[in-house]
XYZ file of C-alpha atoms in Angstrom:
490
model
C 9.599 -42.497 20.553
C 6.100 -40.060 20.858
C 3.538 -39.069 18.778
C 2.654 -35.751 17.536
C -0.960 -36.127 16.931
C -3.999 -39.066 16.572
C -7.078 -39.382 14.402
C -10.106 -41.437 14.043
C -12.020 -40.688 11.112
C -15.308 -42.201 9.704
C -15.523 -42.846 5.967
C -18.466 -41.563 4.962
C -18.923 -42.105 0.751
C -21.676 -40.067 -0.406
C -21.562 -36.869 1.966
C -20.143 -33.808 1.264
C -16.537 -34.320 2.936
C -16.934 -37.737 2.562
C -16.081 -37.913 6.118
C -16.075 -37.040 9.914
C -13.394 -36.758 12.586
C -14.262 -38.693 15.242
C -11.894 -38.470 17.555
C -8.359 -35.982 17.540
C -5.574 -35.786 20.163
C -2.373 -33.233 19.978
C 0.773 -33.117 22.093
C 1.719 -30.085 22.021
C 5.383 -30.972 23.921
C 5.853 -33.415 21.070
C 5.185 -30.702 18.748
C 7.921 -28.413 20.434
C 10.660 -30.980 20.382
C 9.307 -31.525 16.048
C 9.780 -28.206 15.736
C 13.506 -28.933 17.103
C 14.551 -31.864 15.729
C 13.083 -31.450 12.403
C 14.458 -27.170 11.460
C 13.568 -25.802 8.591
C 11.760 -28.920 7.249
C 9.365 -28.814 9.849
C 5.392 -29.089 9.057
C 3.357 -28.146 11.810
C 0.138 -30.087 12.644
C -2.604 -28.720 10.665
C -6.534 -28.044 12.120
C -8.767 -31.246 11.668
C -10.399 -29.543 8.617
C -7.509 -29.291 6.288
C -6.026 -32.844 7.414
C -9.319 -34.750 6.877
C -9.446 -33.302 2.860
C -5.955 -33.988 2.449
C -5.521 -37.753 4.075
C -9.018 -38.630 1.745
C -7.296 -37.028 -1.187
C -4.361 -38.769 -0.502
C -6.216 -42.044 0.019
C -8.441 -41.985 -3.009
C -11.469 -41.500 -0.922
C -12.951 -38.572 -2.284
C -16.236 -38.960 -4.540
C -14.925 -36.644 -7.311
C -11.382 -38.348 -7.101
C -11.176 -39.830 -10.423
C -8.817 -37.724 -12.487
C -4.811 -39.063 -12.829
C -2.445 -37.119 -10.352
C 1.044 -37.444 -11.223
C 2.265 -36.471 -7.535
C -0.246 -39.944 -6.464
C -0.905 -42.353 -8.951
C 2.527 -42.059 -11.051
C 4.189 -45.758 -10.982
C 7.374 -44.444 -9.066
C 4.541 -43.688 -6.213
C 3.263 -46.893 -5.205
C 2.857 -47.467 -1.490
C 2.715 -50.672 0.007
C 3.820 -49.367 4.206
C 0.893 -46.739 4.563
C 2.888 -44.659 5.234
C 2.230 -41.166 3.573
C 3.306 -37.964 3.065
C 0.547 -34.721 2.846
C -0.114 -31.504 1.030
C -0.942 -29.400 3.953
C -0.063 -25.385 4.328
C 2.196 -25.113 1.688
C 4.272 -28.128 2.895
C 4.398 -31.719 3.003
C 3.639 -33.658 6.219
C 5.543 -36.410 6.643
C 5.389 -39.587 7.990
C 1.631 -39.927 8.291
C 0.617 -43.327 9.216
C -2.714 -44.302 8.057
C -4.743 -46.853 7.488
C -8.583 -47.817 6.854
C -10.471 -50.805 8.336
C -14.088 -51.201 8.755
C -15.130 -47.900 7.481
C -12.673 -46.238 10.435
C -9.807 -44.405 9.209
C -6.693 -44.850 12.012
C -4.133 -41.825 11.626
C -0.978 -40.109 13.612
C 1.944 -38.736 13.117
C 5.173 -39.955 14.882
C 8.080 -37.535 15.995
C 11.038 -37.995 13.728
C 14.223 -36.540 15.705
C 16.081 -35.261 12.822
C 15.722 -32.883 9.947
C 12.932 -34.591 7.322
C 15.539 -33.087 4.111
C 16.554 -35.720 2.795
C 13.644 -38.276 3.866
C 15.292 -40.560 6.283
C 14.667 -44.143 5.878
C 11.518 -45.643 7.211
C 13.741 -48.547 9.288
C 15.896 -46.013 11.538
C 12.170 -43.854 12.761
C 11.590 -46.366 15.568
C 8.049 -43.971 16.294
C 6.827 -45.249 13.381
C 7.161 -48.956 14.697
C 5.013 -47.513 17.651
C 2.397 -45.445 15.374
C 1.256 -48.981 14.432
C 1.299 -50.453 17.804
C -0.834 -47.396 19.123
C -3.613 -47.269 16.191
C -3.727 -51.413 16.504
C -4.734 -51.135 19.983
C -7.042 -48.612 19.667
C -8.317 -50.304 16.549
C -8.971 -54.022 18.559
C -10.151 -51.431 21.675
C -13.249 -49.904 19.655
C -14.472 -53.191 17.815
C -13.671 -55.681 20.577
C -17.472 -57.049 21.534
C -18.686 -53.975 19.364
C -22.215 -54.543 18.479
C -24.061 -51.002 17.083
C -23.064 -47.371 16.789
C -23.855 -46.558 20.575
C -20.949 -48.969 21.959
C -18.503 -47.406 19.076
C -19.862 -43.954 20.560
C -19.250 -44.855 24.248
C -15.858 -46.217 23.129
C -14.997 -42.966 21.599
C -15.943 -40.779 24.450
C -13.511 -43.420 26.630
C -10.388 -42.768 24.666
C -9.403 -39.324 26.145
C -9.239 -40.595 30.091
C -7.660 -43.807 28.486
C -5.111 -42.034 26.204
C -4.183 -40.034 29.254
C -2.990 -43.625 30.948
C -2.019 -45.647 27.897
C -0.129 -42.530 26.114
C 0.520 -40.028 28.352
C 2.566 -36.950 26.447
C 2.510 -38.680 23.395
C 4.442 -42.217 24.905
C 3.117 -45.004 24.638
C 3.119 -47.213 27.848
C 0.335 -49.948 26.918
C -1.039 -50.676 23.900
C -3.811 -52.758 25.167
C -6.285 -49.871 25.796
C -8.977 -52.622 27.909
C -5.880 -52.762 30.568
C -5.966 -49.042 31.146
C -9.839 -49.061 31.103
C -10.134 -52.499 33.805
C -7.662 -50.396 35.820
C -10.023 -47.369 35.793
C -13.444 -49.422 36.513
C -11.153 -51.653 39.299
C -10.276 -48.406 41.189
C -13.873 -47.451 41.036
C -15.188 -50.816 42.649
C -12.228 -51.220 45.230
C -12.364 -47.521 46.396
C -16.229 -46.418 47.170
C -17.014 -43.340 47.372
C -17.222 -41.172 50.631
C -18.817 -37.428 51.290
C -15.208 -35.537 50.960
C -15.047 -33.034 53.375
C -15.292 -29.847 51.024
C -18.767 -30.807 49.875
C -21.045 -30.006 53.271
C -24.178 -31.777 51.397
C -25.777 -33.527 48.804
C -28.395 -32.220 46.746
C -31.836 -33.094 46.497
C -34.452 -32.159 43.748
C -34.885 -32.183 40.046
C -31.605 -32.544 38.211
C -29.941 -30.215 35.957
C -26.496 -28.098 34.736
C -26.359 -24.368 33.947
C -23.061 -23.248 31.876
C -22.529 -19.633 31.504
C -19.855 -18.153 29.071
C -18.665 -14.727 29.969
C -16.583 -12.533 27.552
C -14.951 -9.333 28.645
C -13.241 -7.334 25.790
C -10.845 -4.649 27.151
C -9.109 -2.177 24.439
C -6.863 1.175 23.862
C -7.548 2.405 20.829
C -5.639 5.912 19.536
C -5.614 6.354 16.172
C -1.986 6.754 15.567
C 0.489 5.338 12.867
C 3.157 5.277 15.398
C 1.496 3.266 18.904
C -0.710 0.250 18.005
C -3.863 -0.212 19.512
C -4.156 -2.996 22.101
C -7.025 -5.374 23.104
C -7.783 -8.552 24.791
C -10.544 -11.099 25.449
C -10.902 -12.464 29.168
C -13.243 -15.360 29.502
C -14.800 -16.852 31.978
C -17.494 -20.332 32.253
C -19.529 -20.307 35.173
C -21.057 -23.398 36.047
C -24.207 -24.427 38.447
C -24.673 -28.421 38.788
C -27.767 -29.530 40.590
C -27.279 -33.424 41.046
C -27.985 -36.336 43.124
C -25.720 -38.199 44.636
C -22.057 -37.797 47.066
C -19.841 -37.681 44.016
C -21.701 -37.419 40.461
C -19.162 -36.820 37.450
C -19.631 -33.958 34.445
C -17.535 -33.505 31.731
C -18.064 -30.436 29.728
C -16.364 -30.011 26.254
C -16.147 -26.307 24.750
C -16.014 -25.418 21.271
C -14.829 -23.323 18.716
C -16.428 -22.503 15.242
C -13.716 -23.035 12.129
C -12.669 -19.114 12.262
C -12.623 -19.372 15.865
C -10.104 -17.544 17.772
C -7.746 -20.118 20.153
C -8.472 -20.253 24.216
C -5.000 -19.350 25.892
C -3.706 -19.157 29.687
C -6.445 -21.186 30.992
C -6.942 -21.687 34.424
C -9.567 -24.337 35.970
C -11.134 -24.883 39.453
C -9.282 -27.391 41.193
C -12.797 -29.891 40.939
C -11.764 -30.869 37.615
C -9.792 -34.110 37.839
C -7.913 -34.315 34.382
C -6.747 -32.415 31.344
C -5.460 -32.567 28.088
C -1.764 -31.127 27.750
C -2.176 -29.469 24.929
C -5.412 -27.121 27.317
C -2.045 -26.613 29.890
C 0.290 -25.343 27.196
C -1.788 -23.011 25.465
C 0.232 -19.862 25.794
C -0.748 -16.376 24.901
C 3.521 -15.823 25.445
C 3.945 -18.372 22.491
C 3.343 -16.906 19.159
C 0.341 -18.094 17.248
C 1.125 -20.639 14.674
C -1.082 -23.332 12.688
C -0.257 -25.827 15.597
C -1.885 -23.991 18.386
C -4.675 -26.035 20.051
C -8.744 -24.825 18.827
C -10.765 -27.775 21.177
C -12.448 -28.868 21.988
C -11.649 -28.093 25.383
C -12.922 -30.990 27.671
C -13.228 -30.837 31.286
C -14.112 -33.573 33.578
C -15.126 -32.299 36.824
C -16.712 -33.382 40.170
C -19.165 -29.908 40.707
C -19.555 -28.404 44.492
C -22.969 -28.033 45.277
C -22.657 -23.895 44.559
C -22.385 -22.296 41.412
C -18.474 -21.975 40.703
C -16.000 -20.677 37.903
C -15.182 -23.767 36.149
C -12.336 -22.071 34.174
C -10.828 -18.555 32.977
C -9.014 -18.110 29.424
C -7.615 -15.716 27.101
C -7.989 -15.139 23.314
C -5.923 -13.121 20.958
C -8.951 -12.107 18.663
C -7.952 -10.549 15.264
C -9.233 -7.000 15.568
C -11.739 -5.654 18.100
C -15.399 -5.709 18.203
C -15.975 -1.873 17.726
C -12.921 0.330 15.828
C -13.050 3.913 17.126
C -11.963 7.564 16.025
C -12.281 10.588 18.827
C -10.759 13.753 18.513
C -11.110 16.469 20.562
C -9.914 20.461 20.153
C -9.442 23.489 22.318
C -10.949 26.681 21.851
C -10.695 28.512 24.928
C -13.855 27.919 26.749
C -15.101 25.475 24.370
C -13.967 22.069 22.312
C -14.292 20.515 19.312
C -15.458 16.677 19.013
C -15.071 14.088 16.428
C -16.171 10.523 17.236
C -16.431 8.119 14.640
C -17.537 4.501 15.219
C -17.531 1.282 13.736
C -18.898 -2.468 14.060
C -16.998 -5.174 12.946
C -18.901 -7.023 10.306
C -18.192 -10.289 12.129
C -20.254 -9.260 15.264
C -23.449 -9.900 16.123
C -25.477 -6.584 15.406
C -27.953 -6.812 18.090
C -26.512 -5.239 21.477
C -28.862 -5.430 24.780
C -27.167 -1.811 25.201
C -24.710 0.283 23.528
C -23.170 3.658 24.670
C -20.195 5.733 24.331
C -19.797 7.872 27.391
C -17.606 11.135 26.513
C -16.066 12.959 30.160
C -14.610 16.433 30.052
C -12.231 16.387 33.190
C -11.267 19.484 35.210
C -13.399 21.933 33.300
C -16.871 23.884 34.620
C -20.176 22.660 33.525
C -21.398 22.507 30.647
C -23.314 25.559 29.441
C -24.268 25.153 25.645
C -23.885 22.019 22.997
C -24.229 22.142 19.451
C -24.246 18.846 17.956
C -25.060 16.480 14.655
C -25.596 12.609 15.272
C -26.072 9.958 12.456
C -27.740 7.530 15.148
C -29.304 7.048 18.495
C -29.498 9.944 21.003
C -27.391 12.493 22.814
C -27.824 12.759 26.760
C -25.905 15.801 28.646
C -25.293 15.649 32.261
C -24.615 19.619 32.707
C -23.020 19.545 36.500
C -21.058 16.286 35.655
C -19.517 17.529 32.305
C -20.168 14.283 31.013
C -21.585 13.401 27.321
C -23.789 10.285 26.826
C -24.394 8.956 23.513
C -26.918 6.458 23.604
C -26.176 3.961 20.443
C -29.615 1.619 21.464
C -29.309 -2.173 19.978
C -28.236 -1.873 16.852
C -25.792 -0.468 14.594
C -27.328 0.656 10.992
C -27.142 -0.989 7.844
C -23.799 0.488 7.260
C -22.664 -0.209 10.694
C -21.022 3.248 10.867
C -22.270 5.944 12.879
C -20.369 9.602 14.292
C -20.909 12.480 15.983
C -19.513 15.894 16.218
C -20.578 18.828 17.961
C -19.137 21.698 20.135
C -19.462 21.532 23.746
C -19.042 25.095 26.086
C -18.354 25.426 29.823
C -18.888 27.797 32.748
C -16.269 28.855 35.162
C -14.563 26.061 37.061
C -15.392 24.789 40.894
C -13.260 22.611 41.917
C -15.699 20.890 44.715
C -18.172 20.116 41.909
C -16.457 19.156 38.490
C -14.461 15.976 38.266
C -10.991 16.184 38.607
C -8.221 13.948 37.002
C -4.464 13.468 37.488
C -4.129 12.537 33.882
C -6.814 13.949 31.602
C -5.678 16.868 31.678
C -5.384 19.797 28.388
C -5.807 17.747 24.746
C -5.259 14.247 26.859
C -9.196 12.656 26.896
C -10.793 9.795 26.137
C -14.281 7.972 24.941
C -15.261 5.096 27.191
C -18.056 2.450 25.362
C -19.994 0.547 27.373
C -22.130 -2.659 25.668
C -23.536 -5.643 26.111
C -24.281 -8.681 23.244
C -26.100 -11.884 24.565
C -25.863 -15.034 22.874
C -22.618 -13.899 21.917
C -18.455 -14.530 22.574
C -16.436 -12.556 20.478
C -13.498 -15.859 20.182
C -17.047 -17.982 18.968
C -16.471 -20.385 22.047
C -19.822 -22.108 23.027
C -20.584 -25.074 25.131
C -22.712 -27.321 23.384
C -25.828 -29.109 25.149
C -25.147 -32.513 23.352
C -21.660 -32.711 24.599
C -22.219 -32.480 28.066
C -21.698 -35.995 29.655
C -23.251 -36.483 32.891
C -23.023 -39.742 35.374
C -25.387 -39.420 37.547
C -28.863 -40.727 38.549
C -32.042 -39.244 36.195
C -31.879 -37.026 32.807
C -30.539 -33.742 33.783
C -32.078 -30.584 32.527
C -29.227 -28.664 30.345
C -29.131 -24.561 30.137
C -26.598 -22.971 28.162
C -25.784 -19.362 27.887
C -22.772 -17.066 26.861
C -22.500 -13.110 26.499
C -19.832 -10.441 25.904
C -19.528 -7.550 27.333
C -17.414 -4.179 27.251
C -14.230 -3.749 30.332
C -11.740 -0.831 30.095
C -12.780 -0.283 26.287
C -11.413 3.551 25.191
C -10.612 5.363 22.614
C -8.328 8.083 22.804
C -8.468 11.478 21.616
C -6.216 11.466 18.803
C -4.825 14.752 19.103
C -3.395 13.441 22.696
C 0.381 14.769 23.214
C 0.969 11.454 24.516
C -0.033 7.563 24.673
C -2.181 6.466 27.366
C -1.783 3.061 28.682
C -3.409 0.636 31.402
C -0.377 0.801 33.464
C -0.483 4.792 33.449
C -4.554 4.214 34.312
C -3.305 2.486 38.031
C -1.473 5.181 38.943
């Protein structure tokens, strides 16, 4: 008996959606044995967005719900165990339990271990039995002594840690969610707090938290029908925490936007004292499917008195920032370049700096170069043999820009010119360098309102991300053969 997912969700008559997730766990393990049991009538999980307009639908809460749906309202459809089945991805997920009660919405969906075609009968799902239990005790957990909105809200921000006691990997242990929090606020009381012997100090001063999101976008791009280009998104969140006390607590949630590209292989500082599965089994192995986990990604941590890395991720991005074209031909002493660039028009188009930086290894120096440019500015280092194209901050309206040109060189010393192993003949490449503040290229952001800090005074909260260009080239297209990173460490 586990369950595959949890909602709370507000019913809000009167606003556009008509309601709000409040609250939404996963289990991703759960999901993997689904995916099992269940074959080829398996329905993954869907995003919180797509199950909140379906369970409403489904529940006659939508404002503009008033026409007859034969599917819903037919006779033969009655339901009397709220127990439902959803229209979600081009299948039907089933069994939903669901209920509403005092404007709250209670939801999950238990793991059936067997194939869903033909529906098995509701008696012989014994999860279903403990779908109730769960969503009962939450239920009598949020309005027990509830007396305004800012209880309810410190009740919601409770249920992760308690979820991770009272339903840990989907099993329920204890319904009665005010056991698992007691046990919590007992081991506080009995167990004070002493300096632990990594943390030399405390701080004193005014109190605040700097987050810092760091993007790196590495790619191989070549231009040919028969070797796909490659690229990757390495993040990083640095973190800075200046707060009284031996042992204050943070707990810092990031978060994606709807189109936001998934956080994979994460790895966190050893400070942070819980996590959600479903952060641990994000895989960038896996496949990508409609079940992968998009946040938010909560960490509770106890910060060091330095600034630290508070976690590292990966992102499978659909398509890079910048798409590139460079081609490059011999003619004796001279050669011939194309380079055609583009901007994605889902990046921000405002770059601190931009430039492409074009080397011509184990050659003379440069002599003469003719060239056109559509944008920015051309800058020859003649001794180097090196090409800088400096883009500036912004692409143009079109956000395409090229340049072409023919570059000539002297006679060849080899104690001045650069020398490489592997660029050698037709095999070159365009390096871009760049910078975008304000920016990740996955969308992640932490935001200020989420950060949950127990400590003494109001702490002071900075936030600030940015993305920046590693290992990002573009081969010459006319190469005799593929470059990769493994043949760059050689």
């Amino acid at each position: 008996m586990a369950q595959r997912a949890v909602w709370l969700i507000s019913h809000e008559p009167g606003t556009p959606l008509c309601g709000t997730v409040r609250f939404s766990r996963r289990y991703p393990t759960v999901e993997k044995r689904a995916r099992v049991f269940n074959g080829t009538s398996y329905v993954p999980i869907p995003e919180d967005g797509p199950f909140l307009k379906a369970l409403l639908f489904e529940l006659r809460l939508l404002d503009d719900d008033k026409d007859f749906v034969e599917s819903r309202d037919s006779c033969s459809h009655i339901n009397k165990t709220s127990v439902y089945g959803l229209l979600v991805g081009g299948g039907e997920l089933w069994p939903v339990v669901a209920f509403l009660k005092n404007n709250m919405i209670y939801a999950c969906v238990p793991l059936v271990e067997q194939t869903l075609s033909p529906r098995p009968p509701l008696i012989s799902i014994s999860g279903i039995s403990q779908s109730f239990e769960l969503l009962f005790g939450i239920q009598d957990f949020l309005h027990l002594g509830q007396k305004n909105d800012t209880e309810l809200n410190t009740k919601l921000n409770q249920l992760p840690d308690l979820l991770l006691q009272a339903c840990p990997f989907g099993t329920l242990l204890d319904a009665n969610l005010q056991n698992s929090l007691d046990s919590i606020n007992f081991a506080s009381v009995t167990h004070p707090q002493k300096q632990p012997a990594w943390k030399v100090g405390t701080y004193k001063g005014k109190p605040q938290v700097s987050i810092s999101i760091t993007e790196k976008v590495k790619s191989m791009q070549y231009d040919k029908q028969d070797i796909a280009d490659t690229w990757q998104v390495v993040g990083a969140v640095t973190c800075k925490c200046d707060l009284e006390g031996i042992m204050p607590n943070v707990t810092i949630s990031l978060s994606l936007p709807t189109n936001g590209s998934p956080l994979q292989d994460i790895l966190v500082h050893p400070c942070v004292t819980s996590l959600d599965s479903a952060i641990l089994t994000s895989s960038s192995i896996d496949a990508m499917d409609d079940s992968a986990f998009s946040g938010p990604y909560k960490f509770p941590f106890t910060p060091p008195l330095e600034s630290f890395n508070l976690c590292y991720y990966t992102s499978q991005v659909p398509v890079p920032p910048i798409l590139g074209f460079y081609q490059m031909k011999e003619e004796e002493i001279q050669v011939k370049i194309t380079v055609n660039l583009k901007l994605h028009e889902s990046v921000k188009n405002n770059f601190e700096f931009c430039e492409a930086r074009i080397p011509f290894y184990n050659r003379g120096p440069i002599t003469h170069v003719e060239y056109k440019v559509s944008f920015g500015q051309l800058e020859v280092f003649r001794e180097k043999s090196l090409l800088i194209w400096i883009i500036g901050q912004k692409f143009p309206k079109s956000m395409e820009i090229s340049l072409s040109g023919t570059v000539t060189f002297g006679a060849k010393s080899h104690e001045k010119q650069p020398f490489d192993e592997i660029c050698i003949g037709g095999t070159a490449y365009l390096k871009l360098h760049f910078k975008i503040l304000d920016y990740t290229l996955t969308g992640c952001y932490a935001d200020q309102h989420s950060v949950q800090v127990f400590a003494s005074g109001k702490p002071k909260i900075n936030t600030h991300r940015k993305l920046i260009s590693s290992d990002y080239y573009i081969w010459n297209s006319k190469a005799p053969a593929p470059i990769t990173y493994g043949s760059l460490l050689l």
